[in-house]
């Protein structure tokens, strides 16, 4: 039996609360002259995000009976990377957005230099937290996590995707180009979040590949939903400015496929993502629910 949407929303909220507590405990507290950067790190992180990536880590870890503290620390590290990317993405030099998660962006609440440093510190702190013995007893597992997260966040992943995105206003990307951009920019981190539970659980290569494949499909479906929200959603729903893609002249899935075509593509991706979970049986029901949520969401 699969969980309904209400069960899923509750599970998402419960995981968000648990991971928020881990983030709160892990993140440095404002202290001394340099305390301002710690304050900005906390501002950028403890602010009511959906915690979708942490949910994926925790749900993946449950497939392999990974301990909750291990799963939560890994989830918190992934969320720190996500939050750093949002802080830098909102800067005037990048997307220049004043609102994030319904509040002033980090550089508006603090200042640009502090926001840059807070992003840098979140990026490095994620690896500090992940590599600590409390994350997993095996150093080999911790090393594999660090490597996987670095690959997903770096030049061949999120940073590379962001570079393509920043150049996209001056180029004309076709559907393959947009797919590649999004695979790198959002998909790589989402895929790592899905695969992390298998790394923590020292699962076999096939299970790992199934989860990574699920994550890649989910990531693309999630991005298509984001594109749809950019034209159909409101700032009140999404907590950030909308209509920016079209204004910037950026090629998007919706621009290339039309609203109906994009929605169809997202449905196909979600079906394929769910298909990859067959080997895990009922235990993967919460991952099935995330896939459905990814395209039904309004925020
Ligand atoms: C919304 O996530 C965020 C995205 C769709 C990802 C956007 C990716 C970037 C901004 C990459 C930037 C990279 C660099 C290196 C600056 P969400 O809907 O889960 O938002 P939430 O966490 O606020 O709920
Ligand atoms: Mg942006």
GROMACS .gro file of N, CA, C and O and ligand atoms in nm, residues 49-50 52-53 79 82 84-86 88-89 94 101 158-159 162 185-186 222-223 226 240 297, ligand 1:
model
  116
   49UNK      N    1   1.295   2.609   0.478
   49UNK     CA    2   1.297   2.540   0.348
   49UNK      C    3   1.220   2.410   0.358
   49UNK      O    4   1.196   2.360   0.469
   50UNK      N    5   1.182   2.356   0.244
   50UNK     CA    6   1.103   2.230   0.247
   50UNK      C    7   1.186   2.113   0.299
   50UNK      O    8   1.132   2.013   0.342
   52UNK      N    9   1.363   1.913   0.115
   52UNK     CA   10   1.339   1.801   0.023
   52UNK      C   11   1.463   1.713   0.007
   52UNK      O   12   1.453   1.589   0.009
   53UNK      N   13   1.579   1.776  -0.007
   53UNK     CA   14   1.702   1.696  -0.023
   53UNK      C   15   1.730   1.615   0.102
   53UNK      O   16   1.761   1.495   0.092
   79UNK      N   17   2.201   1.973   0.287
   79UNK     CA   18   2.121   2.096   0.295
   79UNK      C   19   2.212   2.219   0.308
   79UNK      O   20   2.180   2.326   0.256
   82UNK      N   21   2.311   2.303  -0.034
   82UNK     CA   22   2.196   2.364  -0.103
   82UNK      C   23   2.180   2.510  -0.059
   82UNK      O   24   2.165   2.601  -0.142
   84UNK      N   25   2.401   2.715   0.080
   84UNK     CA   26   2.512   2.799   0.030
   84UNK      C   27   2.484   2.839  -0.115
   84UNK      O   28   2.504   2.953  -0.155
   85UNK      N   29   2.436   2.742  -0.195
   85UNK     CA   30   2.415   2.771  -0.337
   85UNK      C   31   2.306   2.877  -0.354
   85UNK      O   32   2.315   2.963  -0.442
   86UNK      N   33   2.206   2.874  -0.268
   86UNK     CA   34   2.099   2.974  -0.278
   86UNK      C   35   2.151   3.113  -0.238
   86UNK      O   36   2.115   3.214  -0.301
   88UNK      N   37   2.457   3.230  -0.268
   88UNK     CA   38   2.539   3.284  -0.376
   88UNK      C   39   2.456   3.313  -0.501
   88UNK      O   40   2.478   3.412  -0.569
   89UNK      N   41   2.358   3.226  -0.528
   89UNK     CA   42   2.272   3.247  -0.645
   89UNK      C   43   2.195   3.379  -0.637
   89UNK      O   44   2.170   3.444  -0.738
   94UNK      N   45   2.499   3.732  -0.950
   94UNK     CA   46   2.436   3.615  -1.013
   94UNK      C   47   2.291   3.648  -1.048
   94UNK      O   48   2.267   3.729  -1.134
  101UNK      N   49   1.284   3.222   0.025
  101UNK     CA   50   1.203   3.155   0.127
  101UNK      C   51   1.118   3.256   0.205
  101UNK      O   52   1.104   3.251   0.327
  158UNK      N   53   2.687   2.098  -0.971
  158UNK     CA   54   2.609   2.221  -0.949
  158UNK      C   55   2.679   2.348  -0.999
  158UNK      O   56   2.616   2.433  -1.064
  159UNK      N   57   2.808   2.362  -0.966
  159UNK     CA   58   2.879   2.484  -1.010
  159UNK      C   59   2.885   2.492  -1.162
  159UNK      O   60   2.861   2.599  -1.222
  162UNK      N   61   2.551   2.597  -1.289
  162UNK     CA   62   2.528   2.740  -1.264
  162UNK      C   63   2.601   2.824  -1.368
  162UNK      O   64   2.548   2.925  -1.416
  185UNK      N   65   2.295   2.147  -1.267
  185UNK     CA   66   2.266   2.252  -1.168
  185UNK      C   67   2.185   2.201  -1.049
  185UNK      O   68   2.217   2.230  -0.934
  186UNK      N   69   2.079   2.130  -1.076
  186UNK     CA   70   1.994   2.081  -0.966
  186UNK      C   71   2.002   1.929  -0.951
  186UNK      O   72   1.993   1.877  -0.840
  222UNK      N   73   1.158   1.764  -1.097
  222UNK     CA   74   1.152   1.871  -0.998
  222UNK      C   75   1.182   2.006  -1.064
  222UNK      O   76   1.115   2.106  -1.038
  223UNK      N   77   1.281   2.008  -1.153
  223UNK     CA   78   1.318   2.132  -1.220
  223UNK      C   79   1.208   2.177  -1.317
  223UNK      O   80   1.180   2.296  -1.330
  226UNK      N   81   0.964   2.342  -1.120
  226UNK     CA   82   1.014   2.475  -1.083
  226UNK      C   83   0.990   2.575  -1.198
  226UNK      O   84   0.949   2.689  -1.174
  240UNK      N   85   0.978   3.322  -0.338
  240UNK     CA   86   1.085   3.387  -0.415
  240UNK      C   87   1.021   3.454  -0.536
  240UNK      O   88   0.905   3.427  -0.569
  297UNK      N   89   0.358   1.994  -0.655
  297UNK     CA   90   0.384   2.097  -0.555
  297UNK      C   91   0.348   2.238  -0.605
  297UNK      O   92   0.352   2.265  -0.724
  300LIG     C1   93   1.489   2.550  -0.517
  300LIG     O1   94   1.489   2.438  -0.432
  300LIG     C2   95   1.623   2.552  -0.574
  300LIG     C3   96   1.656   2.504  -0.693
  300LIG     C4   97   1.558   2.459  -0.795
  300LIG     C5   98   1.803   2.489  -0.723
  300LIG     C6   99   1.863   2.606  -0.785
  300LIG     C7  100   2.010   2.583  -0.801
  300LIG     C8  101   2.096   2.677  -0.778
  300LIG     C9  102   2.048   2.810  -0.735
  300LIG    C10  103   2.242   2.648  -0.798
  300LIG    C11  104   2.327   2.766  -0.765
  300LIG    C12  105   2.468   2.727  -0.767
  300LIG    C13  106   2.571   2.804  -0.728
  300LIG    C14  107   2.705   2.745  -0.729
  300LIG    C15  108   2.558   2.945  -0.684
  300LIG     P1  109   1.369   2.407  -0.336
  300LIG     O2  110   1.239   2.422  -0.411
  300LIG     O3  111   1.397   2.276  -0.266
  300LIG     O4  112   1.376   2.528  -0.236
  300LIG     P2  113   1.367   2.529  -0.077
  300LIG     O5  114   1.492   2.461  -0.032
  300LIG     O6  115   1.366   2.678  -0.047
  300LIG     O7  116   1.242   2.458  -0.033
   0.00000   0.00000   0.00000
